[in-house]
Amino acid sequence: MDNDLVQVLRSVIREELEPVNQRLDRTDENLEGINQHLGSIDQHLISIDHRMDDFDQRLTRIEDDQQLIKRAVLDTNERLINVESLLENQHRIIELLSARSIEQEAKLKRII
């Protein structure tokens, strides 16, 4: 009789646990799907990380180029200031020579 009772109890427990086991199986399937999806997301994030590294390198090159351009503009500006200064000096000299020339012409006219 003990053996029969044990068999009956086992049968009842199996029947009671069957829905629980089915739910656990579905949960395992769902978790497997989630893990696959997470793996896909990880791959996508790795791809994005590589692209961000490329963007960082490109940005660094752009910043370096920007500094070179800035330096070239500043150098050009300094040269332009020097050229403007030379032109102003030449203009003053031309005005002075022009005034002297007019003065000398006037003297020559008085002499003649």
PDB file of C-alpha atoms in Angstrom:
ATOM      1  CA  MET A   1       0.000   0.000   0.000  1.00  0.00           C
ATOM      2  CA  ASP A   2       2.808   2.440   0.687  1.00  0.00           C
ATOM      3  CA  ASN A   3       4.124   1.890  -2.769  1.00  0.00           C
ATOM      4  CA  ASP A   4       0.716   2.569  -4.314  1.00  0.00           C
ATOM      5  CA  LEU A   5       0.394   5.736  -2.270  1.00  0.00           C
ATOM      6  CA  VAL A   6       3.816   6.910  -3.398  1.00  0.00           C
ATOM      7  CA  GLN A   7       2.853   6.271  -7.041  1.00  0.00           C
ATOM      8  CA  VAL A   8      -0.402   8.185  -6.649  1.00  0.00           C
ATOM      9  CA  LEU A   9       1.376  11.107  -4.979  1.00  0.00           C
ATOM     10  CA  ARG A  10       3.978  11.176  -7.733  1.00  0.00           C
ATOM     11  CA  SER A  11       1.276  11.153 -10.366  1.00  0.00           C
ATOM     12  CA  VAL A  12      -0.599  13.993  -8.650  1.00  0.00           C
ATOM     13  CA  ILE A  13       2.577  16.031  -8.274  1.00  0.00           C
ATOM     14  CA  ARG A  14       3.441  15.489 -11.968  1.00  0.00           C
ATOM     15  CA  GLU A  15       0.001  16.624 -13.008  1.00  0.00           C
ATOM     16  CA  GLU A  16       0.180  19.672 -10.769  1.00  0.00           C
ATOM     17  CA  LEU A  17       3.674  20.539 -11.969  1.00  0.00           C
ATOM     18  CA  GLU A  18       2.879  20.100 -15.684  1.00  0.00           C
ATOM     19  CA  PRO A  19       1.480  23.665 -16.142  1.00  0.00           C
ATOM     20  CA  VAL A  20       4.419  25.033 -14.150  1.00  0.00           C
ATOM     21  CA  ASN A  21       6.863  23.137 -16.367  1.00  0.00           C
ATOM     22  CA  GLN A  22       5.090  24.398 -19.482  1.00  0.00           C
ATOM     23  CA  ARG A  23       5.328  27.986 -18.229  1.00  0.00           C
ATOM     24  CA  LEU A  24       9.003  27.478 -17.437  1.00  0.00           C
ATOM     25  CA  ASP A  25       9.576  26.095 -20.946  1.00  0.00           C
ATOM     26  CA  ARG A  26       7.865  29.155 -22.484  1.00  0.00           C
ATOM     27  CA  THR A  27       9.894  31.407 -20.210  1.00  0.00           C
ATOM     28  CA  ASP A  28      13.093  29.653 -21.345  1.00  0.00           C
ATOM     29  CA  GLU A  29      12.082  30.161 -24.990  1.00  0.00           C
ATOM     30  CA  ASN A  30      11.331  33.814 -24.347  1.00  0.00           C
ATOM     31  CA  LEU A  31      14.656  34.274 -22.578  1.00  0.00           C
ATOM     32  CA  GLU A  32      16.466  32.596 -25.464  1.00  0.00           C
ATOM     33  CA  GLY A  33      14.789  35.016 -27.873  1.00  0.00           C
ATOM     34  CA  ILE A  34      15.720  37.940 -25.651  1.00  0.00           C
ATOM     35  CA  ASN A  35      19.329  36.730 -25.489  1.00  0.00           C
ATOM     36  CA  GLN A  36      19.473  36.515 -29.289  1.00  0.00           C
ATOM     37  CA  HIS A  37      18.030  40.009 -29.549  1.00  0.00           C
ATOM     38  CA  LEU A  38      20.542  41.303 -27.007  1.00  0.00           C
ATOM     39  CA  GLY A  39      23.330  39.686 -29.026  1.00  0.00           C
ATOM     40  CA  SER A  40      22.090  41.539 -32.080  1.00  0.00           C
ATOM     41  CA  ILE A  41      21.983  44.791 -30.105  1.00  0.00           C
ATOM     42  CA  ASP A  42      25.536  44.166 -28.865  1.00  0.00           C
ATOM     43  CA  GLN A  43      26.743  43.748 -32.449  1.00  0.00           C
ATOM     44  CA  HIS A  44      24.956  46.921 -33.449  1.00  0.00           C
ATOM     45  CA  LEU A  45      26.519  48.825 -30.538  1.00  0.00           C
ATOM     46  CA  ILE A  46      29.965  47.508 -31.464  1.00  0.00           C
ATOM     47  CA  SER A  47      29.379  48.780 -35.009  1.00  0.00           C
ATOM     48  CA  ILE A  48      28.298  52.167 -33.663  1.00  0.00           C
ATOM     49  CA  ASP A  49      31.365  52.265 -31.406  1.00  0.00           C
ATOM     50  CA  HIS A  50      33.657  51.655 -34.407  1.00  0.00           C
ATOM     51  CA  ARG A  51      31.893  54.409 -36.315  1.00  0.00           C
ATOM     52  CA  MET A  52      32.270  56.756 -33.353  1.00  0.00           C
ATOM     53  CA  ASP A  53      36.003  55.969 -33.259  1.00  0.00           C
ATOM     54  CA  ASP A  54      36.186  56.871 -36.957  1.00  0.00           C
ATOM     55  CA  PHE A  55      34.284  60.099 -36.274  1.00  0.00           C
ATOM     56  CA  ASP A  56      36.669  60.933 -33.425  1.00  0.00           C
ATOM     57  CA  GLN A  57      39.663  60.459 -35.719  1.00  0.00           C
ATOM     58  CA  ARG A  58      38.067  62.567 -38.440  1.00  0.00           C
ATOM     59  CA  LEU A  59      37.165  65.273 -35.936  1.00  0.00           C
ATOM     60  CA  THR A  60      40.737  65.319 -34.654  1.00  0.00           C
ATOM     61  CA  ARG A  61      42.023  65.740 -38.222  1.00  0.00           C
ATOM     62  CA  ILE A  62      39.517  68.535 -38.838  1.00  0.00           C
ATOM     63  CA  GLU A  63      40.561  70.271 -35.628  1.00  0.00           C
ATOM     64  CA  ASP A  64      44.239  69.942 -36.640  1.00  0.00           C
ATOM     65  CA  ASP A  65      43.451  71.326 -40.092  1.00  0.00           C
ATOM     66  CA  GLN A  66      41.469  74.133 -38.489  1.00  0.00           C
ATOM     67  CA  GLN A  67      44.494  75.110 -36.394  1.00  0.00           C
ATOM     68  CA  LEU A  68      46.690  75.108 -39.508  1.00  0.00           C
ATOM     69  CA  ILE A  69      44.166  77.266 -41.364  1.00  0.00           C
ATOM     70  CA  LYS A  70      43.894  79.617 -38.391  1.00  0.00           C
ATOM     71  CA  ARG A  71      47.685  79.968 -38.285  1.00  0.00           C
ATOM     72  CA  ALA A  72      47.805  80.601 -42.041  1.00  0.00           C
ATOM     73  CA  VAL A  73      45.087  83.274 -41.737  1.00  0.00           C
ATOM     74  CA  LEU A  74      46.949  84.967 -38.890  1.00  0.00           C
ATOM     75  CA  ASP A  75      50.215  84.878 -40.864  1.00  0.00           C
ATOM     76  CA  THR A  76      48.447  86.279 -43.915  1.00  0.00           C
ATOM     77  CA  ASN A  77      46.862  88.981 -41.781  1.00  0.00           C
ATOM     78  CA  GLU A  78      50.276  89.976 -40.413  1.00  0.00           C
ATOM     79  CA  ARG A  79      51.690  90.132 -43.937  1.00  0.00           C
ATOM     80  CA  LEU A  80      48.730  92.181 -45.110  1.00  0.00           C
ATOM     81  CA  ILE A  81      49.246  94.625 -42.252  1.00  0.00           C
ATOM     82  CA  ASN A  82      52.905  94.939 -43.277  1.00  0.00           C
ATOM     83  CA  VAL A  83      51.936  95.483 -46.919  1.00  0.00           C
ATOM     84  CA  GLU A  84      49.370  98.132 -45.877  1.00  0.00           C
ATOM     85  CA  SER A  85      52.042  99.865 -43.812  1.00  0.00           C
ATOM     86  CA  LEU A  86      54.452  99.811 -46.746  1.00  0.00           C
ATOM     87  CA  LEU A  87      51.754 101.164 -49.073  1.00  0.00           C
ATOM     88  CA  GLU A  88      50.971 103.979 -46.640  1.00  0.00           C
ATOM     89  CA  ASN A  89      54.670 104.854 -46.422  1.00  0.00           C
ATOM     90  CA  GLN A  90      54.981 104.756 -50.214  1.00  0.00           C
ATOM     91  CA  HIS A  91      51.866 106.930 -50.528  1.00  0.00           C
ATOM     92  CA  ARG A  92      53.353 109.490 -48.146  1.00  0.00           C
ATOM     93  CA  ILE A  93      56.622 109.423 -50.076  1.00  0.00           C
ATOM     94  CA  ILE A  94      54.767 109.856 -53.387  1.00  0.00           C
ATOM     95  CA  GLU A  95      52.781 112.780 -51.950  1.00  0.00           C
ATOM     96  CA  LEU A  96      55.988 114.327 -50.628  1.00  0.00           C
ATOM     97  CA  LEU A  97      57.749 113.824 -53.972  1.00  0.00           C
ATOM     98  CA  SER A  98      54.712 115.153 -55.793  1.00  0.00           C
ATOM     99  CA  ALA A  99      54.681 118.259 -53.607  1.00  0.00           C
ATOM    100  CA  ARG A 100      58.414 118.742 -54.190  1.00  0.00           C
ATOM    101  CA  SER A 101      57.942 118.262 -57.912  1.00  0.00           C
ATOM    102  CA  ILE A 102      55.180 120.874 -57.990  1.00  0.00           C
ATOM    103  CA  GLU A 103      57.332 123.189 -55.907  1.00  0.00           C
ATOM    104  CA  GLN A 104      60.304 122.696 -58.237  1.00  0.00           C
ATOM    105  CA  GLU A 105      58.104 123.280 -61.284  1.00  0.00           C
ATOM    106  CA  ALA A 106      56.880 126.497 -59.739  1.00  0.00           C
ATOM    107  CA  LYS A 107      60.473 127.603 -59.076  1.00  0.00           C
ATOM    108  CA  LEU A 108      61.429 126.733 -62.632  1.00  0.00           C
ATOM    109  CA  LYS A 109      58.513 128.769 -63.996  1.00  0.00           C
ATOM    110  CA  ARG A 110      59.598 131.722 -61.919  1.00  0.00           C
ATOM    111  CA  ILE A 111      63.125 131.391 -63.195  1.00  0.00           C
ATOM    112  CA  ILE A 112      62.049 131.152 -66.798  1.00  0.00           C
TER     113      ILE A 112
END
